[in-house]
Coordinates of N, CA, C and O in Angstrom, one line a residue:
X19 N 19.9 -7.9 14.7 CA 18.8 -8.8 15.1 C 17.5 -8.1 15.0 O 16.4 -8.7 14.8
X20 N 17.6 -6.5 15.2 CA 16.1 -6.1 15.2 C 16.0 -6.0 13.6 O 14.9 -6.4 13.4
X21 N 16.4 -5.8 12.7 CA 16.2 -5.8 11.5 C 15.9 -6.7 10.9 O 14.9 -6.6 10.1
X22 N 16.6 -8.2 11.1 CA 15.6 -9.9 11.3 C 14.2 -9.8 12.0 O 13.2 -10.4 11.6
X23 N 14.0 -9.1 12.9 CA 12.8 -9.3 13.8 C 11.8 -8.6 13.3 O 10.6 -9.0 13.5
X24 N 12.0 -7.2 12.3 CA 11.0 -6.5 11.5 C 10.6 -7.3 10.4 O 9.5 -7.6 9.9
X25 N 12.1 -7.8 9.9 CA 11.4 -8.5 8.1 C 10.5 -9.9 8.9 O 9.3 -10.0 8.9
X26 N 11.2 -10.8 9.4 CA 10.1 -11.7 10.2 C 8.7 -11.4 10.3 O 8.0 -12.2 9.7
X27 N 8.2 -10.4 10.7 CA 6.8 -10.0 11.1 C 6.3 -9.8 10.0 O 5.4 -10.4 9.5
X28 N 7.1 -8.8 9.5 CA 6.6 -8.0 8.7 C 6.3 -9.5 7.1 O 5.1 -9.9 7.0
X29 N 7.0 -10.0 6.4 CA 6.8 -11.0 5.9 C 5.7 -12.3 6.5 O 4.7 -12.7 5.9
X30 N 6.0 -12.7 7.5 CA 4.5 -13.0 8.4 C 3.4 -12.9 8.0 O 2.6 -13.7 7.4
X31 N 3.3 -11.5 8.4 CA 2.0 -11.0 7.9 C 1.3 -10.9 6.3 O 0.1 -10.9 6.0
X32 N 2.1 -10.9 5.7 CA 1.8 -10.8 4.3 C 1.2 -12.3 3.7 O 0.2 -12.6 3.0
X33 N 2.5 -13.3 4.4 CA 2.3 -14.7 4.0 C 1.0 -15.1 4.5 O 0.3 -15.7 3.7
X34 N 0.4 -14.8 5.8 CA -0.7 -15.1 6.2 C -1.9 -14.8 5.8 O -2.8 -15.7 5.7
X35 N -1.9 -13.2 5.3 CA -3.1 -12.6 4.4 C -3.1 -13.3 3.3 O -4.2 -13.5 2.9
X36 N -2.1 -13.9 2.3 CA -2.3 -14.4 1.2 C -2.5 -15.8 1.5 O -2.9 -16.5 0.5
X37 N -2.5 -16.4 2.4 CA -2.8 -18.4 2.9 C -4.5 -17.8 3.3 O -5.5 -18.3 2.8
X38 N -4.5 -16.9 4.1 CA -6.2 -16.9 4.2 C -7.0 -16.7 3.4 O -8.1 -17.2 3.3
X39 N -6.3 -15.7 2.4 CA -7.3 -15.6 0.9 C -7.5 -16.6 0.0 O -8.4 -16.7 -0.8
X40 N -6.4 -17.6 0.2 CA -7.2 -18.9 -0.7 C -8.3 -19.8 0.1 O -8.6 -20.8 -0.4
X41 N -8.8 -19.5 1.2 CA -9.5 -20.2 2.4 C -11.0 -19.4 1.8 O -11.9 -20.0 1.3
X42 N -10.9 -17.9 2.0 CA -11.5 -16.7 2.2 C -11.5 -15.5 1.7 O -10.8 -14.6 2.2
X43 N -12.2 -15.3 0.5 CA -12.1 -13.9 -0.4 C -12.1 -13.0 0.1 O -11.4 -11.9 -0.1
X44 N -13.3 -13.3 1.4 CA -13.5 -12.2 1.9 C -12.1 -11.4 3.0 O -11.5 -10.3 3.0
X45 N -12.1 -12.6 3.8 CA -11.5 -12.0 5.2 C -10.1 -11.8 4.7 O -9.4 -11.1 5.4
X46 N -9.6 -12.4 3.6 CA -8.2 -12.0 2.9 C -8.4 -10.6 2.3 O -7.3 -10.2 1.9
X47 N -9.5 -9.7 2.3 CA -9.5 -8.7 1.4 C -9.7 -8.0 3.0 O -8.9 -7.1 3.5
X48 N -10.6 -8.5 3.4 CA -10.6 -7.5 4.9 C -9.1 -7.6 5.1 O -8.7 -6.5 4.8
X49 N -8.4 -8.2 5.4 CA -7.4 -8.2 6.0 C -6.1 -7.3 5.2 O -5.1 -6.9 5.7
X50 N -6.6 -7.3 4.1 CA -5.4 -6.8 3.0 C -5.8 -5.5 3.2 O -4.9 -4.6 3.4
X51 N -7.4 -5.2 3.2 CA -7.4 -3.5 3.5 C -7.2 -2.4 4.6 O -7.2 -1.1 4.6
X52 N -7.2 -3.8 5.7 CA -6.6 -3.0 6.8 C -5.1 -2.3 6.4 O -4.2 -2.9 5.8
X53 N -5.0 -1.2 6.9 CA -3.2 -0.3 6.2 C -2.5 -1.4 7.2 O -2.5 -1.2 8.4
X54 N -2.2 -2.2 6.8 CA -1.1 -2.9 8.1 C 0.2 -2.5 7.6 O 0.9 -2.1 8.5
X55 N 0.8 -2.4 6.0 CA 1.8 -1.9 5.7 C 2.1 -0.7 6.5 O 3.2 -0.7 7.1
X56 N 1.3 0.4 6.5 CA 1.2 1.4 6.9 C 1.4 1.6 8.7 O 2.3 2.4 9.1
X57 N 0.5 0.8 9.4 CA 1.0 0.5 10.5 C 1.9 0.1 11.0 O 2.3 0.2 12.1
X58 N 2.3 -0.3 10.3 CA 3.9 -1.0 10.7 C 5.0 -0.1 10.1 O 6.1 -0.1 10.6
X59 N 4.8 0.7 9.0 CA 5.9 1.9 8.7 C 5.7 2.7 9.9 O 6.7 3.3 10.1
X60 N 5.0 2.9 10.5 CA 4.3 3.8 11.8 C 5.1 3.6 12.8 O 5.8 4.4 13.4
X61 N 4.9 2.3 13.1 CA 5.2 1.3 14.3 C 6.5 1.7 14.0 O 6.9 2.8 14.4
X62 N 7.4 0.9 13.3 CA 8.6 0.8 13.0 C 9.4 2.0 12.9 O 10.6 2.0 13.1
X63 N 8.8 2.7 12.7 CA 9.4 4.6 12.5 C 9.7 5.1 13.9 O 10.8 5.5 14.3
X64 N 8.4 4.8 14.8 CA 8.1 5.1 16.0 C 9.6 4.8 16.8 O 10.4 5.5 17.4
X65 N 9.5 3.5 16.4 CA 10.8 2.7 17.6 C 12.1 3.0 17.4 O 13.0 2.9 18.2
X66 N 12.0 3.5 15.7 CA 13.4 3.6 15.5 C 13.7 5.2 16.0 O 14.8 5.5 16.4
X67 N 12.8 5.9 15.9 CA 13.1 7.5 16.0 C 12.3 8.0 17.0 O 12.8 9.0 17.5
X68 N 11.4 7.8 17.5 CA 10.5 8.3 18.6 C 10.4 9.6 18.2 O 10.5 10.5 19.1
X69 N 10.3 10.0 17.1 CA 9.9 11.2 16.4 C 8.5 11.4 15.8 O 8.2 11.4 14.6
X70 N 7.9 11.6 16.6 CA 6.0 11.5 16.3 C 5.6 12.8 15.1 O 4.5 12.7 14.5
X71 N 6.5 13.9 14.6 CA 6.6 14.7 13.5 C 6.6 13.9 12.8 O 5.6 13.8 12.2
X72 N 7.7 13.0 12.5 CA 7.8 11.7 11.3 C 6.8 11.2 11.1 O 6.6 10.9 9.9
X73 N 5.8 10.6 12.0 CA 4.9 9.8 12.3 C 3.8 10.8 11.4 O 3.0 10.4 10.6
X74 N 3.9 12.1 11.7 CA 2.2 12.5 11.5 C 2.5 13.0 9.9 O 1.6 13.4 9.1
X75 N 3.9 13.0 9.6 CA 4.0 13.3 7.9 C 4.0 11.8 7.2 O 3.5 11.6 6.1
X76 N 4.3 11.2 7.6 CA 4.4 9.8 7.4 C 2.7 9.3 6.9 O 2.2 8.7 6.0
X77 N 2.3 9.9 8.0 CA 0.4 9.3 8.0 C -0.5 10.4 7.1 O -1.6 10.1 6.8
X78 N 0.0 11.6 6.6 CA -0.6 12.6 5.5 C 0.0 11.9 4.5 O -0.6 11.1 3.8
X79 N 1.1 12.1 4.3 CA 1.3 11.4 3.1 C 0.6 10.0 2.4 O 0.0 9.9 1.4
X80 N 1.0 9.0 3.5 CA -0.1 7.7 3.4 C -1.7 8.4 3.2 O -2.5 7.7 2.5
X81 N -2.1 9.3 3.6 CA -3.5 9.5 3.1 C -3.5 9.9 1.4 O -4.2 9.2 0.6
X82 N -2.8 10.8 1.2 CA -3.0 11.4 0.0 C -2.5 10.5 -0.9 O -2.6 10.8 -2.1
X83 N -1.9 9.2 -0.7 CA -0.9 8.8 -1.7 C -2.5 7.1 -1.7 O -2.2 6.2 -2.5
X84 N -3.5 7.0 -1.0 CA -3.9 5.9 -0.8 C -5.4 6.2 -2.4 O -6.0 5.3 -3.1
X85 N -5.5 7.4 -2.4 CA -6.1 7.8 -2.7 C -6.0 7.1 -4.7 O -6.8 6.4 -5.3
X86 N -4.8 7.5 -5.1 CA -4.6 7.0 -6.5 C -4.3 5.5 -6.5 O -4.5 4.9 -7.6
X87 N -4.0 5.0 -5.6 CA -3.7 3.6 -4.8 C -4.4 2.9 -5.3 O -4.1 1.7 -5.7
X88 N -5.9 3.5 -5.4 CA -7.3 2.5 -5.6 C -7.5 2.0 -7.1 O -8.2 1.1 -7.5
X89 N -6.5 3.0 -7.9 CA -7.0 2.6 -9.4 C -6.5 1.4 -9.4 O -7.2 0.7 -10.1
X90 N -5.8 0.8 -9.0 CA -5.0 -0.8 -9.4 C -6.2 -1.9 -8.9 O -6.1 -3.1 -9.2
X91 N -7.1 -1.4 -8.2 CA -8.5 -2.3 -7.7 C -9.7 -2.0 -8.7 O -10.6 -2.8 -8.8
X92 N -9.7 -0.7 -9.3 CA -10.4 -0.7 -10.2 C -10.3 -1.0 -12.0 O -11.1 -1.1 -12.9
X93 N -8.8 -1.0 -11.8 CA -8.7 -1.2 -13.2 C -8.5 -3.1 -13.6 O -8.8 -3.9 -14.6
X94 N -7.8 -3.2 -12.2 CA -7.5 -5.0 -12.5 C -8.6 -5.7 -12.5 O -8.9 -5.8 -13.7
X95 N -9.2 -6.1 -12.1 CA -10.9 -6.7 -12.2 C -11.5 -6.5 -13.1 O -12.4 -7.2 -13.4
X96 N -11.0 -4.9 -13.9 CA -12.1 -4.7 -15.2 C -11.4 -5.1 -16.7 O -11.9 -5.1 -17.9
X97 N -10.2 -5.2 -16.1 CA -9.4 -5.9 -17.3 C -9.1 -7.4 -16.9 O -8.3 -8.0 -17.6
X98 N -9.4 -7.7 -16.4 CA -9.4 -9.4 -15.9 C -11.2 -9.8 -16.6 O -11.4 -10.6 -17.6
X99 N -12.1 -9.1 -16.2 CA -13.4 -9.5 -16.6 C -13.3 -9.3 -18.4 O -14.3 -9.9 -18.7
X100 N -12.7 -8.9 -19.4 CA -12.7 -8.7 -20.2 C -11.9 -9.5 -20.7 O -11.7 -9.4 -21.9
X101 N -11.0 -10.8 -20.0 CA -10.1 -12.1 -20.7 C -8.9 -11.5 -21.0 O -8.2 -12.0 -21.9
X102 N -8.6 -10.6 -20.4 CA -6.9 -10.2 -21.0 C -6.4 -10.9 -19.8 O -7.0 -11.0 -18.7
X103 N -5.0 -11.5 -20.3 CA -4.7 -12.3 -19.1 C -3.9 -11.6 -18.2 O -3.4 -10.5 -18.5
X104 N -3.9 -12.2 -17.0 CA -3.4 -11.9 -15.7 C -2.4 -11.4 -15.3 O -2.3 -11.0 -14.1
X105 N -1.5 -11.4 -16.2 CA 0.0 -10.6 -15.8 C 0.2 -9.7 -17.2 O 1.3 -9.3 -17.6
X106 N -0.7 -9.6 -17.7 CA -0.6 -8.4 -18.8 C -1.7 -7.4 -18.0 O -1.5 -6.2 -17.7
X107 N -2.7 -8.0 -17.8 CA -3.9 -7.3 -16.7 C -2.9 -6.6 -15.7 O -2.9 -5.4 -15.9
X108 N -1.9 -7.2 -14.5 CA -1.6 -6.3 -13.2 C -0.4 -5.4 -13.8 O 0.1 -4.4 -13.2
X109 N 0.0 -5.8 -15.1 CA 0.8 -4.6 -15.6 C 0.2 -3.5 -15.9 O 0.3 -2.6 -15.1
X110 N -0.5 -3.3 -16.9 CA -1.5 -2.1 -17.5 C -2.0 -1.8 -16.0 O -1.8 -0.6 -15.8
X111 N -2.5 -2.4 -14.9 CA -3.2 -1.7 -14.2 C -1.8 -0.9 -12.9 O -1.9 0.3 -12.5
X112 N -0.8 -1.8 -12.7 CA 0.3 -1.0 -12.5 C 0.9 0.4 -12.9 O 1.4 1.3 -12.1
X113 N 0.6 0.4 -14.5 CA 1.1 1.6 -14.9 C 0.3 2.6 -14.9 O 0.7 3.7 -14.7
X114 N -1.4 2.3 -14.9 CA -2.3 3.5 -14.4 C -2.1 3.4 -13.5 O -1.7 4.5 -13.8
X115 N -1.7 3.1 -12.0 CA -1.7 3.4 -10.9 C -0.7 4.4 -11.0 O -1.0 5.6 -10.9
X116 N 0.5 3.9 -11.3 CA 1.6 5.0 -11.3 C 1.5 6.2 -11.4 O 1.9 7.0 -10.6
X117 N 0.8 6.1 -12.8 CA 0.4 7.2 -14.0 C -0.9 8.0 -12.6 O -0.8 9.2 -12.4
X118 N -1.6 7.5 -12.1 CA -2.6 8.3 -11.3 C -1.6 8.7 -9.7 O -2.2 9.3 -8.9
X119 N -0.3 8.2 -9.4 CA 0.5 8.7 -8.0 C 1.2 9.9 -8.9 O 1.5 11.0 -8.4
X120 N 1.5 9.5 -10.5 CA 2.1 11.1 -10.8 C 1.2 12.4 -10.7 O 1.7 13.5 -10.4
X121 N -0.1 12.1 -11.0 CA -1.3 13.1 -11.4 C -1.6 13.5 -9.9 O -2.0 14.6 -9.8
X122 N -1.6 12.8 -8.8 CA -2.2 13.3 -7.5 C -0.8 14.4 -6.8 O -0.8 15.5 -6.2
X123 N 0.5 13.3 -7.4 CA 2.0 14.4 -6.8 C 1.8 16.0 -7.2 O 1.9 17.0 -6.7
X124 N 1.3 15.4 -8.7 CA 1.5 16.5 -9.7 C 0.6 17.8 -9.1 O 0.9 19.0 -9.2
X125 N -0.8 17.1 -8.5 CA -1.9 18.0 -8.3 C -2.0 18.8 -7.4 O -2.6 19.9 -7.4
X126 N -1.2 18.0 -6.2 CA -0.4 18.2 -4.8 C 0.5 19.0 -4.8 O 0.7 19.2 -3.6
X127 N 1.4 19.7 -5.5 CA 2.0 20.5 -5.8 C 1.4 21.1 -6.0 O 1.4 22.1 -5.2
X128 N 0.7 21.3 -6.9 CA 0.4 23.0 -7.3 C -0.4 23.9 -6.4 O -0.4 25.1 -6.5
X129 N -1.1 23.2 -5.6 CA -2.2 23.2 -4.7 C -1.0 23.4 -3.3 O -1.4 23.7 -2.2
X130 N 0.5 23.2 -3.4 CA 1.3 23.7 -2.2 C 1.3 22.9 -1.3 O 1.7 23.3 -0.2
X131 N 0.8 21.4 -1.5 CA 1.8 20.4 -0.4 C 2.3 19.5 -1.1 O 1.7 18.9 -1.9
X132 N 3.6 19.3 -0.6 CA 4.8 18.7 -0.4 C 4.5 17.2 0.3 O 3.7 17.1 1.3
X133 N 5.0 16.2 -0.3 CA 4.5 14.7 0.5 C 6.2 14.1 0.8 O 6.4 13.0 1.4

């Protein structure tokens, strides 16, 4: 039952941010940029383990990994503005994102932390 009771919310939430964004560009983007994923891996970690260690590698990691995160906002908009269509646009910008979580792992290692 608690495992229905996480996907419930947790889907909730998602469905809601995307019904407000066709209302509201804005407050769907506000709402999308809040880490709520993030909070709720938090949350949910918390309850299951009350292991606040987990919690605070859990929340480094989420920093370092948010960082290459952004190319998929920079690159989809600029290949959308240029007429390539929409699902060839969030693929290419998919695979730079990827391509930039390998390059930050990559960089993160050498530099001696572990995510």
């Amino acid at each position: 039952m608690y495992y229905i009771i996480k996907i419930v919310i947790t889907t909730f939430l998602i469905v809601l941010i995307s019904e407000i964004s066709k209302r509201s560009s804005f407050i769907g983007a506000l709402l999308a940029s809040i880490p709520l994923m993030s909070v709720l891996a938090m949350l949910w970690l918390y309850v299951d383990t009350k292991d606040v260690s987990k919690i605070s590698m859990l929340s480094t990691s989420i920093f370092w990994l948010v960082l290459p995160s952004l190319a998929l906002f920079v690159t989809l908009p600029f290949l959308l503005k240029q007429g390539i269509n929409f699902y060839l646009s969030l693929s290419v910008s998919i695979i730079v994102t990827m391509l930039c979580y390998w390059l930050m792992v990559t960089v993160l290692n050498q530099y001696g932390i572990k995510l």
